[in-house]
Coordinates of C-alpha atoms and ligand atoms in Angstrom, one line a residue:
X195 CA 1.1 30.8 11.9
X196 CA 4.0 28.4 11.0
X197 CA 3.1 25.2 12.3
X198 CA 5.5 23.8 14.0
X199 CA 4.8 20.1 13.6
X200 CA 2.3 18.6 11.3
X201 CA 0.6 15.3 13.0
X202 CA -0.5 14.0 9.6
X203 CA -3.6 11.6 9.7
X204 CA -4.7 8.8 6.9
X205 CA -8.7 8.7 7.3
X206 CA -11.2 5.9 5.4
X207 CA -14.3 6.2 6.9
X208 CA -13.5 7.3 10.2
X209 CA -16.2 10.3 10.2
X210 CA -17.1 10.2 13.4
X211 CA -13.6 10.1 15.1
X212 CA -12.7 13.6 13.4
X213 CA -14.1 16.1 16.0
X214 CA -13.3 13.8 18.9
X215 CA -9.6 13.2 17.1
X216 CA -8.6 17.3 16.8
X217 CA -11.0 18.3 20.8
X218 CA -7.6 15.4 21.4
X219 CA -5.3 17.1 19.9
X220 CA -5.9 20.3 21.3
X221 CA -5.7 19.2 24.5
X222 CA -3.1 18.0 24.5
X223 CA -0.8 20.0 22.1
X224 CA -1.6 23.5 24.0
X225 CA 1.4 26.2 23.8
X226 CA 2.8 24.4 20.5
X227 CA 2.1 26.2 17.0
X228 CA 1.0 22.3 15.1
X229 CA -1.3 21.6 12.2
X230 CA -3.1 18.5 11.4
X231 CA -3.5 17.2 8.2
X232 CA -6.0 14.6 6.5
X233 CA -5.4 12.2 4.0
X234 CA -8.6 10.4 3.2
X235 CA -8.5 8.2 -0.5
X236 CA -12.1 9.6 -1.0
X237 CA -14.0 7.5 1.8
X238 CA -17.8 6.0 0.9
X239 CA -18.7 8.1 4.3
X240 CA -17.5 11.7 3.7
X241 CA -14.7 11.8 6.2
X242 CA -13.2 14.4 3.6
X243 CA -16.2 16.9 3.2
X244 CA -16.1 16.4 7.2
X245 CA -12.9 17.1 7.8
X246 CA -12.8 20.5 5.6
X247 CA -16.0 21.5 7.0
X248 CA -13.8 21.9 9.9
X249 CA -11.1 23.3 8.2
X250 CA -13.1 26.4 6.7
X251 CA -12.8 27.7 10.4
X252 CA -9.4 25.9 12.1
X253 CA -7.0 26.9 9.7
X254 CA -5.0 24.2 12.1
X255 CA -7.1 21.3 10.0
X256 CA -6.1 20.6 6.3
X257 CA -7.6 17.5 3.8
X258 CA -6.1 15.9 1.0
X259 CA -8.2 13.7 -0.8
X260 CA -7.2 11.3 -2.9
X261 CA -9.3 10.2 -5.3
X262 CA -9.0 6.3 -7.5
X263 CA -6.3 5.4 -5.0
X264 CA -6.1 3.9 -1.8
X265 CA -3.5 2.9 0.8
X266 CA -2.4 3.7 4.7
X267 CA 1.7 4.1 3.7
X268 CA 1.1 6.1 0.5
X269 CA -1.3 8.2 2.2
X270 CA 1.3 9.2 4.8
X271 CA 4.0 10.3 3.2
X272 CA 1.4 12.4 0.8
X273 CA 0.3 13.7 3.4
X274 CA 4.3 14.3 4.6
X275 CA 5.2 15.7 1.6
X276 CA 2.9 18.4 1.5
X277 CA 4.5 19.6 5.0
X278 CA 6.8 22.0 5.9
X279 CA 6.8 22.7 8.9
X280 CA 10.1 21.2 10.7
X281 CA 8.4 17.9 12.9
X282 CA 6.4 15.5 11.4
X283 CA 3.7 12.9 13.2
X284 CA 1.6 10.2 11.5
X285 CA -1.5 8.5 13.7
X286 CA -4.4 7.0 13.3
X287 CA -7.8 8.6 13.4
X288 CA -9.2 6.2 15.4
X289 CA -7.9 7.7 19.6
X290 CA -5.4 4.4 19.8
X291 CA -3.0 6.0 19.8
X292 CA -2.2 7.7 22.5
X293 CA -2.2 11.7 21.7
X294 CA -0.6 12.1 25.1
X295 CA 2.4 11.4 24.0
X296 CA 3.5 13.5 21.3
X297 CA 4.1 16.8 23.3
X298 CA 7.0 14.3 25.0
X299 CA 8.0 12.8 21.5
X300 CA 8.3 16.6 20.3
X301 CA 10.3 18.0 23.0
X302 CA 12.7 15.1 22.7
X303 CA 13.0 16.0 18.8
X304 CA 13.9 19.8 19.5
X305 CA 16.9 18.5 21.6
X306 CA 18.4 17.3 18.5
X307 CA 19.9 14.6 19.7
X308 CA 16.8 12.0 18.0
X309 CA 15.7 12.2 14.9
X310 CA 13.0 9.7 14.9
X311 CA 10.5 9.4 18.0
X312 CA 7.8 5.6 17.7
X313 CA 5.3 5.4 19.9
X314 CA 6.0 1.5 20.9
X315 CA 4.4 -1.3 22.2
X316 CA 6.7 -2.8 22.7
X317 CA 9.2 -1.5 25.8
X318 CA 8.5 -1.4 29.2
X319 CA 5.6 0.7 30.1
X320 CA 3.7 0.1 26.8
X321 CA 1.2 -2.6 26.0
X322 CA -1.6 -3.8 23.4
X323 CA -4.4 -3.5 25.6
X324 CA -6.6 -6.5 24.8
X325 CA -5.7 -8.2 22.4
X326 CA -6.0 -12.2 22.7
X327 CA -3.6 -14.7 22.1
X328 CA -3.1 -15.6 18.0
X329 CA -3.1 -11.5 17.3
X330 CA -0.6 -10.6 20.0
X331 CA 1.6 -13.2 18.4
X332 CA 1.1 -12.5 15.5
X333 CA 1.6 -9.3 15.1
X334 CA 5.6 -10.6 17.8
X335 CA 6.6 -12.9 14.6
X336 CA 5.8 -9.9 12.2
X337 CA 8.1 -7.7 14.3
X338 CA 10.7 -10.1 14.7
X339 CA 10.9 -10.5 11.1
X340 CA 10.8 -6.5 10.1
X341 CA 12.8 -5.7 13.0
X342 CA 15.6 -8.6 10.6
X343 CA 14.9 -6.8 8.2
X344 CA 16.3 -3.7 9.8
X345 CA 20.0 -2.6 10.9
X346 CA 19.1 -0.7 13.8
X347 CA 17.2 -2.1 17.2
X348 CA 13.6 -1.4 17.3
X349 CA 11.3 -2.6 19.1
X350 CA 8.0 -1.9 17.6
X351 CA 9.0 -1.0 13.4
X352 CA 5.0 -1.5 13.2
X353 CA 3.8 0.8 15.1
X354 CA 1.3 3.3 13.0
X355 CA 2.5 6.6 15.2
X356 CA 5.3 8.4 15.5
X357 CA 7.2 11.9 14.8
X358 CA 10.5 12.5 13.1
X359 CA 12.3 15.6 11.4
X360 CA 11.0 16.9 8.5
X361 CA 14.5 17.1 6.5
X362 CA 15.4 13.1 7.3
X363 CA 11.5 12.3 6.5
X364 CA 12.6 13.8 2.9
X365 CA 16.2 12.0 2.7
X366 CA 14.1 8.4 2.8
X367 CA 11.1 8.7 0.5
X368 CA 13.1 8.7 -2.4
X369 CA 13.6 5.0 -1.7
X370 CA 10.5 4.3 0.5
X371 CA 8.1 1.6 -1.3
X372 CA 5.3 3.1 -0.1
X373 CA 2.9 0.0 0.2
X374 CA 0.3 -1.4 2.5
X375 CA 0.0 -0.8 5.8
X376 CA 3.7 -1.0 7.2
X377 CA 4.8 3.0 6.7
X378 CA 7.4 3.5 9.9
X379 CA 9.2 0.3 9.1
X380 CA 9.5 1.4 5.4
X381 CA 11.0 4.7 7.0
X382 CA 13.6 3.3 8.3
X383 CA 14.4 0.1 5.7
X384 CA 15.2 3.4 3.3
X385 CA 17.3 6.2 5.2
X386 CA 20.8 6.2 3.2
X387 CA 22.5 7.1 6.7
X388 CA 21.6 5.2 9.9
X389 CA 19.0 8.2 11.8
X390 CA 19.2 8.3 16.1
X391 CA 16.0 6.4 17.1
X392 CA 14.1 6.9 20.4
X393 CA 11.2 5.2 21.7
X394 CA 8.6 5.8 24.0
X395 CA 5.8 3.6 25.9
X396 CA 2.0 3.6 25.4
X397 CA -0.5 1.6 25.4
X398 CA -2.3 0.7 21.7
X399 CA -6.2 1.6 23.7
X400 CA -9.2 -0.1 21.3
X401 CA -10.9 1.9 18.5
X402 CA -12.9 4.4 19.0
X403 CA -15.7 4.3 16.8
X404 CA -15.9 2.6 13.1
X405 CA -14.4 -0.4 12.4
X406 CA -10.5 -1.4 11.2
X407 CA -9.5 -1.5 7.7
X408 CA -6.7 -4.1 8.0
X409 CA -8.2 -7.6 5.7
X410 CA -5.9 -10.5 5.3
X411 CA -4.4 -8.3 2.0
X412 CA -2.3 -7.3 5.3
X413 CA 0.1 -10.6 4.9
X414 CA 0.7 -10.3 1.8
X415 CA 1.0 -6.3 1.4
X416 CA 3.8 -7.1 5.0
X417 CA 5.9 -10.3 2.7
X418 CA 6.1 -7.7 -0.2
X419 CA 7.3 -4.8 1.5
X420 CA 9.8 -7.5 2.6
X421 CA 10.5 -8.4 -0.8
X422 CA 10.8 -5.2 -1.5
X423 CA 13.1 -4.0 0.6
X424 CA 15.2 -6.9 0.3
X425 CA 15.6 -7.9 -3.5
X426 CA 13.3 -5.4 -4.7
X427 CA 16.3 -3.4 -6.4
X428 CA 17.0 -6.4 -8.9
X429 CA 13.6 -6.7 -10.2
X430 CA 10.4 -4.6 -9.8
X431 CA 8.0 -5.9 -7.3
X432 CA 4.9 -6.1 -9.0
X433 CA 6.8 -7.8 -12.7
X434 CA 7.3 -11.2 -8.9
X435 CA 3.8 -10.9 -8.6
X436 CA 2.6 -10.9 -12.3
X437 CA 4.4 -13.9 -12.9
X438 CA 3.3 -15.6 -9.8
X439 CA 0.3 -15.1 -10.7
X440 CA 0.9 -16.2 -14.1
X441 CA 2.0 -19.6 -12.5
X442 CA -1.1 -19.7 -10.7
X443 CA -2.9 -19.5 -14.2
X444 CA -0.7 -22.0 -16.1
X445 CA -1.4 -24.7 -13.6
X446 CA -5.5 -23.4 -14.1
X447 CA -5.1 -23.6 -18.2
X448 CA -3.4 -27.0 -17.7
X449 CA -6.9 -28.1 -15.4
X450 CA -9.6 -26.7 -18.0
X451 CA -7.8 -28.2 -21.0
X452 CA -7.4 -31.4 -19.5
X453 CA -11.2 -31.6 -18.4
X454 CA -12.1 -29.9 -22.4
X455 CA -9.8 -32.3 -24.0
X456 CA -9.5 -35.9 -22.1
X457 CA -12.8 -35.9 -20.1
X458 CA -15.3 -34.2 -22.2
X459 CA -13.7 -35.4 -25.5
X460 CA -13.4 -31.7 -27.4
X461 CA -11.0 -30.6 -29.8
X462 CA -7.8 -29.7 -29.2
X463 CA -7.9 -26.2 -30.5
X464 CA -12.2 -25.0 -28.9
X465 CA -10.2 -27.4 -25.3
X466 CA -7.1 -24.5 -25.8
X467 CA -8.9 -21.4 -26.8
X468 CA -11.2 -22.2 -23.6
X469 CA -8.4 -22.5 -21.2
X470 CA -6.9 -19.9 -22.4
X471 CA -9.9 -18.0 -21.8
X472 CA -10.5 -18.8 -18.2
X473 CA -6.7 -18.3 -17.4
X474 CA -7.0 -15.1 -19.0
X475 CA -9.8 -14.2 -16.5
X476 CA -8.5 -15.4 -13.7
X477 CA -5.1 -13.8 -14.5
X478 CA -7.1 -10.3 -14.7
X479 CA -8.9 -10.8 -11.5
X480 CA -6.1 -12.0 -9.5
X481 CA -3.6 -9.1 -10.8
X482 CA -6.7 -7.1 -9.7
X483 CA -6.8 -7.8 -6.7
X484 CA -3.2 -8.8 -5.6
X485 CA -0.7 -7.1 -7.7
X486 CA -2.6 -3.7 -9.0
X487 CA -4.2 -4.3 -5.5
X488 CA -3.3 0.3 -4.6
X489 CA -5.4 1.0 -8.3
X490 CA -7.6 -2.0 -8.9
X491 CA -10.1 -1.4 -11.4
X492 CA -14.4 -1.6 -10.2
X493 CA -17.7 -1.3 -12.2
X494 CA -17.1 -0.5 -15.9
X495 CA -13.5 -0.4 -15.2
X496 CA -13.8 -3.8 -14.6
X497 CA -15.1 -4.9 -17.6
X498 CA -13.0 -2.7 -20.1
X499 CA -9.9 -3.4 -18.0
X500 CA -10.5 -7.5 -18.5
X501 CA -11.5 -7.1 -22.7
X502 CA -8.2 -4.4 -23.0
X503 CA -6.6 -7.9 -20.9
X504 CA -7.6 -10.2 -23.0
X505 CA -6.6 -9.3 -26.2
X506 CA -3.0 -8.8 -24.5
X507 CA -2.6 -11.4 -23.7
X508 CA -3.7 -12.6 -27.1
X509 CA -1.0 -11.1 -29.1
X510 CA 1.3 -12.3 -26.0
X511 CA 0.3 -15.5 -25.6
X512 CA 1.2 -15.4 -29.8
X513 CA 4.2 -13.7 -29.7
X514 CA 5.3 -16.3 -27.3
X515 CA 4.6 -19.9 -29.0
X516 CA 6.1 -18.0 -32.2
X517 CA 9.7 -17.2 -30.4
X518 CA 9.3 -20.7 -28.8
X519 CA 8.5 -22.3 -31.8
X520 CA 11.9 -19.8 -33.8
X521 CA 14.4 -21.6 -31.2
X522 CA 12.9 -24.7 -31.7
X523 CA 13.2 -25.5 -35.1
X524 CA 16.7 -23.9 -34.4
X525 CA 17.8 -27.1 -32.7
X526 CA 17.5 -25.3 -28.9
X527 CA 16.3 -27.6 -26.9
X528 CA 13.1 -27.9 -26.5
X529 CA 12.3 -27.0 -22.8
X530 CA 14.7 -23.5 -23.5
X531 CA 12.7 -22.8 -26.3
X532 CA 9.4 -22.9 -24.2
X533 CA 10.7 -21.3 -21.5
X534 CA 12.1 -17.9 -23.6
X535 CA 8.9 -17.9 -25.5
X536 CA 6.9 -17.4 -22.2
X537 CA 9.5 -15.1 -20.4
X538 CA 9.2 -12.6 -23.6
X539 CA 5.4 -13.6 -23.2
X540 CA 5.5 -12.1 -19.8
X541 CA 7.3 -9.1 -20.2
X542 CA 5.2 -8.0 -22.8
X543 CA 2.0 -8.5 -20.7
X544 CA 3.4 -7.0 -18.0
X545 CA 4.2 -4.0 -19.9
X546 CA 1.4 -3.1 -22.3
X547 CA -0.8 -4.4 -19.6
X548 CA 0.6 -1.5 -16.6
X549 CA 0.3 0.9 -19.4
X550 CA -2.9 0.2 -20.8
X551 CA -4.9 -1.5 -18.1
X552 CA -4.0 -0.2 -14.8
X553 CA -1.8 2.5 -15.8
X554 CA -1.5 5.2 -13.0
X555 CA -3.4 8.5 -12.5
X556 CA -4.5 9.1 -16.4
X557 CA -8.9 9.4 -15.1
X558 CA -10.8 10.8 -17.5
X559 CA -12.2 13.7 -16.0
X560 CA -16.1 14.2 -16.7
X561 CA -17.3 18.2 -18.2
X562 CA -19.5 19.0 -17.0
X563 CA -21.1 21.8 -18.8
X564 CA -24.2 22.4 -17.0
X565 CA -24.2 25.6 -15.2
X566 CA -24.4 24.9 -11.1
Ligands
GDD48 N1 -5.7 7.1 3.3 C1 -6.1 6.1 3.8 N2 -6.2 5.2 3.1 N3 -6.4 5.6 4.7 C2 -6.4 4.3 5.4 C3 -6.7 3.4 5.2 C4 -6.0 3.7 3.3 O1 -6.5 3.3 2.5 N4 -7.0 1.7 5.3 C5 -6.5 2.5 7.0 N5 -6.7 3.9 7.1 C6 -6.4 4.4 7.8 C7 -7.6 4.1 9.0 O2 -8.6 5.3 8.8 C8 -7.1 4.7 10.4 O3 -7.4 5.9 10.4 C9 -5.8 4.1 10.2 O4 -5.0 4.1 8.6 C10 -4.8 3.1 10.8 O5 -6.5 1.5 10.2 P1 -7.0 1.2 11.1 O6 -7.7 0.6 10.2 O7 -7.7 1.7 12.3 O8 -5.8 -0.4 11.7 P2 -5.0 -1.1 12.7 O9 -5.7 -0.3 14.3 O10 -6.2 -2.4 12.5 O11 -3.7 -1.3 12.9 C11 -3.1 0.0 13.1 O12 -2.1 0.3 14.2 C12 -1.3 -0.7 13.9 C13 -0.2 -1.2 14.9 O13 0.2 -0.3 15.7 C14 -2.3 0.8 12.1 O14 -1.6 1.9 12.8 C15 -1.5 -0.2 11.9 O15 -0.3 0.3 10.3 C16 -0.2 -0.5 13.0 O16 0.4 -1.3 12.5
MN49 MN1 -6.9 1.4 14.5

């Protein structure tokens, strides 16, 4: 079977929604050669196992299980990349997106006058269902910000429901940031040439079962995506985050130094050591939650990571003071000398920790020697 349409569905703990969704796809896409790819980030409820068990008897169903990674956008990108169908759709697993739209989207793309069709909540006939007014205004505000970024007018750039031509996806894919939740916005902002966009209205339904994965970090992720799309070509975004976290650490450092040295009357060396250690631990925790959210360390790897991080930062701090002192004694003004030391220290800490603490994709595989 050569699929004409691949529907990509990112999942995290959606086991109970899989069968109902597949049934709805069958009903909505009768007469179309379609397939569905579930991209699961190793959900604790074993969504991936469940999908594979269905896939064994249904050739329309495929599963990509990603281990050690998280992220809605990057999951969608992986699913989209796995398809050779001419048309690609993305939709959520929780039945909030109206699958009836898929056939109309496909019909529009087949006419070859449109490259991307968006399921839109913010055009006439669409809606958000029963959201409270706070959620509505937050969504509207975020939508405006996103619209400001794009050169084309899109009513619902935050939609997670759309269909696109395969070649248009590939044109954009190399520029995509893959961060956070807003895959559609990322995609449109990453196309080298303007693409032809249509929007079809739908009403966002309540979640079928399970719970939403969007937490308080969503706003931060969104801000990062916007930053990445505007200044990202200039400075790596992770580095900006790392420096931001470092500045928070520096404030904590000064506070603790003050407490130990002035209030608890410890000697300067002890106070400075205690302050450095606390700042490093705070930096480690914040970087693990924010800067490297997508590669977050957990369990035993968290302890190991912390130790390596402290070692790296200690070398960074030593280099920092050495460089600053060198320039200071060569009659460079104190604050420039200080900044130069800090700059070299930050680049070192960032570069080395990205390799040795939060490295990408190099997971140790356990050798299983027992016969199974
Ligand atoms: N693979 C993977 N990894 N899937 C994820 C992850 C992840 O880290 N986080 C969430 N998902 C999956 C969920 O299982 C679900 O199928 C889909 O992505 C959407 O997640 P929800 O948690 O249901 O998000 P929501 O309903 O609050 O928000 C949705 O609607 C918004 C408005 O259209 C998302 O589609 C948003 O992107 C969209 O802006
Ligand atoms: Mn949802």
